Tab-separated table of N, CA, C and O in Angstrom:
chain	number	residue	atom	x	y	z
A	1	MET	N	19.965	153.050	-34.950
A	1	MET	CA	21.445	153.488	-34.630
A	1	MET	C	22.100	153.751	-35.489
A	1	MET	O	22.639	153.007	-36.362
A	2	ILE	N	22.846	154.749	-35.682
A	2	ILE	CA	23.145	155.622	-37.345
A	2	ILE	C	24.345	155.991	-36.698
A	2	ILE	O	24.806	156.660	-36.027
A	3	VAL	N	25.460	155.030	-36.311
A	3	VAL	CA	27.316	155.614	-36.082
A	3	VAL	C	27.529	157.014	-36.789
A	3	VAL	O	27.810	156.314	-38.322
A	4	ILE	N	27.722	157.804	-36.730
A	4	ILE	CA	28.451	159.193	-37.378
A	4	ILE	C	30.065	159.092	-37.333
A	4	ILE	O	30.857	159.662	-38.061
A	5	SER	N	30.201	159.028	-36.013
A	5	SER	CA	31.468	159.512	-35.702
A	5	SER	C	32.378	158.384	-34.024
A	5	SER	O	30.967	158.378	-33.481
A	6	VAL	N	33.618	158.534	-34.426
A	6	VAL	CA	34.378	157.381	-33.158
A	6	VAL	C	35.480	157.984	-32.342
A	6	VAL	O	35.946	158.009	-33.201
A	7	SER	N	35.564	158.838	-31.953
A	7	SER	CA	36.653	159.549	-31.461
A	7	SER	C	36.619	159.685	-29.379
A	7	SER	O	36.135	159.335	-29.043
A	8	LYS	N	38.289	160.527	-29.949
A	8	LYS	CA	38.254	160.643	-28.225
A	8	LYS	C	37.926	161.968	-28.026
A	8	LYS	O	38.145	163.108	-28.500
A	9	ARG	N	37.263	162.666	-26.687
A	9	ARG	CA	37.439	163.360	-25.604
A	9	ARG	C	37.302	163.275	-24.799
A	9	ARG	O	37.609	162.850	-24.032
A	10	TRP	N	37.796	165.147	-24.049
A	10	TRP	CA	38.113	164.941	-23.042
A	10	TRP	C	36.970	164.707	-22.286
A	10	TRP	O	35.669	165.135	-22.471
A	11	TYR	N	37.140	164.123	-20.840
A	11	TYR	CA	36.050	163.926	-20.209
A	11	TYR	C	36.125	163.461	-18.305
A	11	TYR	O	37.211	163.701	-18.159
A	12	HIS	N	35.646	164.447	-17.846
A	12	HIS	CA	35.354	164.398	-16.199
A	12	HIS	C	33.899	164.079	-15.839
A	12	HIS	O	33.039	164.576	-16.771
A	13	PRO	N	34.067	163.115	-14.514
A	13	PRO	CA	32.792	163.342	-14.284
A	13	PRO	C	31.921	164.626	-13.922
A	13	PRO	O	30.675	164.849	-13.648
A	14	ARG	N	32.457	165.452	-13.370
A	14	ARG	CA	31.720	166.842	-12.864
A	14	ARG	C	31.883	167.319	-14.383
A	14	ARG	O	33.173	167.702	-14.824
A	15	SER	N	30.505	168.272	-14.545
A	15	SER	CA	30.372	168.905	-15.507
A	15	SER	C	31.449	170.094	-15.882
A	15	SER	O	31.206	171.091	-16.549
A	16	GLU	N	31.334	170.784	-14.625
A	16	GLU	CA	31.390	172.179	-14.270
A	16	GLU	C	32.912	172.191	-14.492
A	16	GLU	O	33.753	173.568	-14.794
A	17	VAL	N	33.537	171.542	-15.056
A	17	VAL	CA	35.391	171.361	-14.704
A	17	VAL	C	35.606	171.941	-16.562
A	17	VAL	O	35.116	170.645	-17.588
A	18	ARG	N	36.195	172.680	-17.323
A	18	ARG	CA	36.123	172.315	-18.345
A	18	ARG	C	37.615	172.565	-19.234
A	18	ARG	O	37.717	172.480	-20.584
A	19	GLN	N	38.795	172.809	-18.571
A	19	GLN	CA	39.992	173.264	-18.897
A	19	GLN	C	40.272	171.670	-19.141
A	19	GLN	O	40.031	170.824	-18.405
A	20	HIS	N	40.878	171.692	-20.241
A	20	HIS	CA	41.190	170.092	-21.013
A	20	HIS	C	42.760	169.904	-19.619
A	20	HIS	O	43.598	170.581	-19.805
A	21	GLY	N	42.542	168.572	-18.820
A	21	GLY	CA	43.829	168.345	-18.432
A	21	GLY	C	43.793	168.978	-16.694
A	21	GLY	O	44.784	168.821	-16.273
A	22	LYS	N	43.483	169.287	-16.660
A	22	LYS	CA	42.762	170.170	-14.805
A	22	LYS	C	41.958	169.323	-14.524
A	22	LYS	O	40.874	168.973	-14.815
A	23	ASN	N	42.658	169.384	-12.946
A	23	ASN	CA	41.198	168.750	-12.031
A	23	ASN	C	41.094	167.393	-12.151
A	23	ASN	O	39.819	166.864	-12.535
A	24	GLY	N	41.822	166.250	-12.914
A	24	GLY	CA	41.663	164.872	-13.404
A	24	GLY	C	41.066	163.973	-14.896
A	24	GLY	O	40.518	163.733	-14.863
A	25	ALA	N	40.765	165.722	-15.445
A	25	ALA	CA	40.136	165.269	-17.023
A	25	ALA	C	40.965	164.411	-17.499
A	25	ALA	O	42.185	164.556	-17.639
A	26	LYS	N	40.514	163.262	-18.479
A	26	LYS	CA	40.971	162.486	-18.950
A	26	LYS	C	40.846	162.333	-20.359
A	26	LYS	O	39.415	162.421	-20.347
A	27	LYS	N	41.160	161.835	-21.652
A	27	LYS	CA	40.595	161.608	-22.652
A	27	LYS	C	40.304	160.151	-22.696
A	27	LYS	O	40.446	159.359	-22.136
A	28	ARG	N	38.551	159.485	-23.313
A	28	ARG	CA	38.158	158.974	-23.075
A	28	ARG	C	36.998	158.294	-24.775
A	28	ARG	O	37.390	159.803	-25.054
A	29	TRP	N	36.920	157.314	-24.962
A	29	TRP	CA	36.474	157.448	-26.372
A	29	TRP	C	35.038	157.795	-26.761
A	29	TRP	O	34.121	157.231	-25.257
A	30	PHE	N	34.824	158.291	-27.283
A	30	PHE	CA	33.170	157.930	-27.683
A	30	PHE	C	32.376	158.017	-28.702
A	30	PHE	O	33.321	157.722	-29.733
A	31	VAL	N	31.046	157.422	-28.715
A	31	VAL	CA	30.477	157.358	-30.338
A	31	VAL	C	29.824	158.276	-30.610
A	31	VAL	O	28.879	158.460	-29.156
A	32	PHE	N	29.957	158.740	-31.262
A	32	PHE	CA	28.141	160.398	-32.077
A	32	PHE	C	27.856	159.305	-32.523
A	32	PHE	O	28.124	158.528	-33.415
A	33	TYR	N	25.716	159.692	-32.659
A	33	TYR	CA	25.173	158.584	-33.239
A	33	TYR	C	23.840	159.320	-33.608
A	33	TYR	O	23.196	160.611	-32.374
A	34	LEU	N	23.150	159.102	-34.642
A	34	LEU	CA	21.619	159.310	-34.351
A	34	LEU	C	20.829	158.347	-33.737
A	34	LEU	O	20.987	157.232	-34.899
A	35	ASP	N	20.169	158.580	-33.045
A	35	ASP	CA	19.006	157.334	-32.788
A	35	ASP	C	17.823	157.043	-33.835
A	35	ASP	O	17.913	157.812	-34.441
A	36	GLU	N	16.919	156.437	-33.182
A	36	GLU	CA	15.883	155.799	-34.223
A	36	GLU	C	14.900	157.115	-34.291
A	36	GLU	O	14.009	157.118	-35.359
A	37	ASP	N	14.884	158.706	-33.476
A	37	ASP	CA	14.238	159.476	-33.567
A	37	ASP	C	14.988	160.705	-34.538
A	37	ASP	O	14.080	161.950	-34.484
A	38	GLY	N	15.889	160.220	-34.924
A	38	GLY	CA	16.459	161.402	-35.539
A	38	GLY	C	17.539	162.174	-34.589
A	38	GLY	O	17.575	163.293	-34.905
A	39	ILE	N	17.299	161.923	-33.594
A	39	ILE	CA	18.722	163.151	-32.229
A	39	ILE	C	19.527	162.815	-31.885
A	39	ILE	O	20.053	161.690	-31.749
A	40	PHE	N	20.310	163.727	-32.321
A	40	PHE	CA	21.896	163.260	-32.075
A	40	PHE	C	22.425	163.136	-30.572
A	40	PHE	O	22.081	163.989	-30.019
A	41	CYS	N	23.407	162.466	-30.464
A	41	CYS	CA	23.394	161.696	-29.142
A	41	CYS	C	24.644	161.168	-29.291
A	41	CYS	O	25.734	160.506	-30.425
A	42	SER	N	25.757	161.379	-27.667
A	42	SER	CA	26.793	160.726	-27.647
A	42	SER	C	27.200	159.662	-26.596
A	42	SER	O	25.960	159.872	-25.176
A	43	LYS	N	27.866	159.048	-26.589
A	43	LYS	CA	27.740	157.409	-25.666
A	43	LYS	C	29.219	157.158	-25.566
A	43	LYS	O	30.171	156.896	-26.548
A	44	ARG	N	29.598	157.478	-23.828
A	44	ARG	CA	30.884	156.870	-23.915
A	44	ARG	C	31.392	155.399	-23.626
A	44	ARG	O	30.498	154.443	-23.386
A	45	ILE	N	32.303	154.896	-24.423
A	45	ILE	CA	32.199	153.371	-24.378
A	45	ILE	C	33.637	153.229	-24.482
A	45	ILE	O	34.883	153.674	-23.907
A	46	GLN	N	34.402	151.524	-24.559
A	46	GLN	CA	35.456	150.921	-23.585
A	46	GLN	C	36.430	150.927	-24.920
A	46	GLN	O	35.752	151.050	-26.273
A	47	TRP	N	37.594	150.467	-24.755
A	47	TRP	CA	38.357	150.761	-26.128
A	47	TRP	C	38.238	149.405	-26.762
A	47	TRP	O	38.932	149.894	-28.510
A	48	TYR	N	37.895	148.369	-26.621
A	48	TYR	CA	37.790	147.477	-27.233
A	48	TYR	C	36.304	147.458	-28.031
A	48	TYR	O	36.191	146.515	-28.975
A	49	GLU	N	35.676	148.318	-27.849
A	49	GLU	CA	34.098	148.572	-28.330
A	49	GLU	C	34.399	149.767	-29.816
A	49	GLU	O	33.765	149.447	-30.763
A	50	VAL	N	35.528	150.173	-29.882
A	50	VAL	CA	35.930	151.370	-30.679
A	50	VAL	C	36.214	150.763	-32.241
A	50	VAL	O	35.769	151.098	-33.250
A	51	PHE	N	37.059	149.739	-32.616
A	51	PHE	CA	36.684	148.698	-33.958
A	51	PHE	C	35.675	148.616	-34.221
A	51	PHE	O	34.945	148.429	-35.296
A	52	TRP	N	34.383	147.932	-33.222
A	52	TRP	CA	33.235	147.656	-33.974
A	52	TRP	C	32.349	148.512	-33.962
A	52	TRP	O	32.223	148.541	-35.567
A	53	TYR	N	32.373	149.661	-33.573
A	53	TYR	CA	31.626	150.986	-34.072
A	53	TYR	C	32.202	151.599	-35.196
A	53	TYR	O	31.358	152.069	-36.008
A	54	LYS	N	33.555	151.603	-35.462
A	54	LYS	CA	34.064	152.155	-36.133
A	54	LYS	C	33.860	151.634	-38.058
A	54	LYS	O	33.930	152.203	-38.870
A	55	SER	N	33.568	150.124	-37.784
A	55	SER	CA	33.419	149.811	-38.789
A	55	SER	C	31.844	149.601	-39.145
A	55	SER	O	31.487	149.309	-40.458
A	56	GLN	N	30.828	150.339	-38.183
A	56	GLN	CA	29.467	150.570	-38.577
A	56	GLN	C	29.349	151.854	-38.675
A	56	GLN	O	27.858	152.466	-39.135
A	57	LYS	N	30.213	152.563	-39.238
A	57	LYS	CA	30.409	154.228	-39.734
A	57	LYS	C	29.094	154.426	-41.024
A	57	LYS	O	29.411	153.987	-41.629
A	58	HIS	N	28.412	155.684	-40.547
A	58	HIS	CA	27.866	155.789	-41.910
A	58	HIS	C	27.704	157.161	-42.173
A	58	HIS	O	28.517	157.994	-41.413
A	59	HIS	N	27.801	157.630	-43.452
A	59	HIS	CA	28.102	158.922	-44.129
A	59	HIS	C	26.707	159.407	-44.765
A	59	HIS	O	26.406	158.489	-45.358
A	60	LYS	N	26.633	160.441	-44.710
A	60	LYS	CA	25.644	161.424	-44.817
A	60	LYS	C	25.820	161.771	-46.835
A	60	LYS	O	27.048	162.782	-46.807
A	61	ARG	N	24.964	161.549	-47.334
A	61	ARG	CA	25.046	161.749	-48.491
A	61	ARG	C	23.686	161.997	-49.424
A	61	ARG	O	23.118	162.219	-48.899
A	62	ARG	N	24.202	163.224	-50.215
A	62	ARG	CA	22.407	164.118	-50.852
A	62	ARG	C	22.550	163.487	-52.394
A	62	ARG	O	24.006	163.472	-52.821
A	63	LEU	N	21.769	162.767	-52.850
A	63	LEU	CA	21.714	161.698	-53.393
A	63	LEU	C	20.491	162.847	-54.550
A	63	LEU	O	19.356	163.308	-53.912
A	64	ILE	N	20.379	162.199	-55.986
A	64	ILE	CA	19.526	162.162	-56.585
A	64	ILE	C	18.649	161.537	-57.922
A	64	ILE	O	19.464	160.482	-58.066
A	65	CYS	N	17.622	161.094	-57.615
A	65	CYS	CA	16.579	160.133	-58.102
A	65	CYS	C	17.020	160.378	-59.877
A	65	CYS	O	16.462	161.093	-60.243
A	66	ILE	N	17.486	159.023	-60.066
A	66	ILE	CA	16.895	159.344	-62.120
A	66	ILE	C	16.036	158.944	-62.355
A	66	ILE	O	16.110	160.046	-63.446
A	67	ASP	N	14.860	158.534	-61.750
A	67	ASP	CA	14.148	158.095	-62.832
A	67	ASP	C	13.139	159.486	-62.459
A	67	ASP	O	12.137	160.325	-63.354
A	68	CYS	N	12.818	160.442	-61.019
A	68	CYS	CA	11.924	161.276	-60.615
A	68	CYS	C	12.417	162.683	-60.841
A	68	CYS	O	11.858	163.528	-60.583
A	69	GLY	N	14.121	162.265	-60.843
A	69	GLY	CA	14.577	163.865	-60.229
A	69	GLY	C	14.708	164.546	-59.152
A	69	GLY	O	15.205	165.565	-58.725
A	70	GLN	N	13.781	163.737	-58.104
A	70	GLN	CA	14.076	164.719	-56.684
A	70	GLN	C	15.341	164.188	-55.462
A	70	GLN	O	15.996	163.760	-56.302
A	71	LYS	N	15.406	165.573	-55.059
A	71	LYS	CA	16.688	165.087	-54.592
A	71	LYS	C	16.564	164.830	-52.941
A	71	LYS	O	15.474	165.239	-52.635
A	72	PHE	N	17.477	164.033	-52.243
A	72	PHE	CA	17.166	163.402	-51.050
A	72	PHE	C	18.333	163.323	-50.376
A	72	PHE	O	19.617	162.960	-50.616
A	73	VAL	N	18.713	163.285	-48.967
A	73	VAL	CA	19.392	162.698	-48.117
A	73	VAL	C	19.656	161.725	-47.571
A	73	VAL	O	18.366	160.799	-46.994
A	74	ALA	N	20.311	160.698	-47.598
A	74	ALA	CA	20.986	159.455	-47.286
A	74	ALA	C	22.076	158.861	-46.410
A	74	ALA	O	23.118	159.920	-46.398
A	75	TYR	N	21.988	158.145	-45.602
A	75	TYR	CA	23.028	157.868	-44.856
A	75	TYR	C	23.664	156.296	-45.103
A	75	TYR	O	22.635	155.325	-45.277
A	76	VAL	N	24.808	156.626	-45.720
A	76	VAL	CA	24.692	155.222	-46.260
A	76	VAL	C	26.386	154.609	-46.289
A	76	VAL	O	26.951	155.681	-45.224
A	77	ARG	N	26.438	153.351	-45.565
A	77	ARG	CA	27.996	153.068	-45.276
A	77	ARG	C	28.817	152.684	-46.586
A	77	ARG	O	30.436	153.335	-46.036
A	78	SER	N	28.801	152.907	-47.703
A	78	SER	CA	29.725	152.886	-48.574
A	78	SER	C	28.816	153.369	-49.691
A	78	SER	O	27.886	153.458	-49.720
A	79	ASP	N	30.309	153.947	-50.778
A	79	ASP	CA	29.344	154.608	-51.947
A	79	ASP	C	28.610	153.852	-52.862
A	79	ASP	O	27.900	153.952	-53.741
A	80	ASP	N	29.501	152.359	-52.740
A	80	ASP	CA	28.480	151.678	-53.710
A	80	ASP	C	27.151	151.361	-52.999
A	80	ASP	O	26.369	150.090	-54.047
A	81	GLN	N	26.909	150.880	-51.716
A	81	GLN	CA	25.156	150.717	-51.530
A	81	GLN	C	24.271	151.377	-52.000
A	81	GLN	O	24.125	152.830	-52.899
A	82	MET	N	23.145	150.723	-52.897
A	82	MET	CA	22.086	151.307	-53.673
A	82	MET	C	20.972	151.570	-52.828
A	82	MET	O	20.980	150.879	-51.843
A	83	ILE	N	20.641	152.363	-52.583
A	83	ILE	CA	19.353	153.497	-51.916
A	83	ILE	C	18.342	153.534	-52.325
A	83	ILE	O	18.117	153.918	-53.831
A	84	GLU	N	17.088	152.989	-52.058
A	84	GLU	CA	15.751	153.558	-52.562
A	84	GLU	C	15.430	154.755	-52.238
A	84	GLU	O	15.317	155.546	-51.712
A	85	CYS	N	14.516	155.137	-53.467
A	85	CYS	CA	14.531	156.813	-53.887
A	85	CYS	C	12.726	156.860	-52.519
A	85	CYS	O	11.800	156.052	-52.633
A	86	PRO	N	12.921	157.494	-51.984
A	86	PRO	CA	11.588	157.718	-50.931
A	86	PRO	C	9.932	158.352	-51.127
A	86	PRO	O	9.575	158.179	-50.850
A	87	TYR	N	10.558	158.615	-52.675
A	87	TYR	CA	9.744	159.475	-53.203
A	87	TYR	C	9.006	158.571	-54.139
A	87	TYR	O	7.800	158.465	-54.654
A	88	CYS	N	9.634	158.171	-55.436
A	88	CYS	CA	9.435	157.135	-56.321
A	88	CYS	C	9.235	155.601	-56.224
A	88	CYS	O	8.505	154.833	-56.249
A	89	GLY	N	10.384	155.227	-55.230
A	89	GLY	CA	10.623	153.835	-54.903
A	89	GLY	C	11.349	153.015	-55.568
A	89	GLY	O	11.549	152.188	-55.240
A	90	ASN	N	12.092	154.201	-56.587
A	90	ASN	CA	13.026	153.239	-57.338
A	90	ASN	C	14.462	153.235	-56.867
A	90	ASN	O	14.910	154.121	-56.321
């Protein structure tokens, strides 16, 4: 699971309610992530899980391999993280 974002959004158990704050809609914490197949998903979480998920956030970076010159996209947790090139393996 690659965590992309953690934020609050409006939530109501009935999906037909679209107006914020109407008919019992409340703000709840959600985590937005990519699963193992690369599909974008969201999941409702509790307030005490927010801190752990925020520490697991990844950032999408476009990188260029110095050896082969190929461009590729990688999800990294920090800018100091070293990523192996998927084309040449360096």
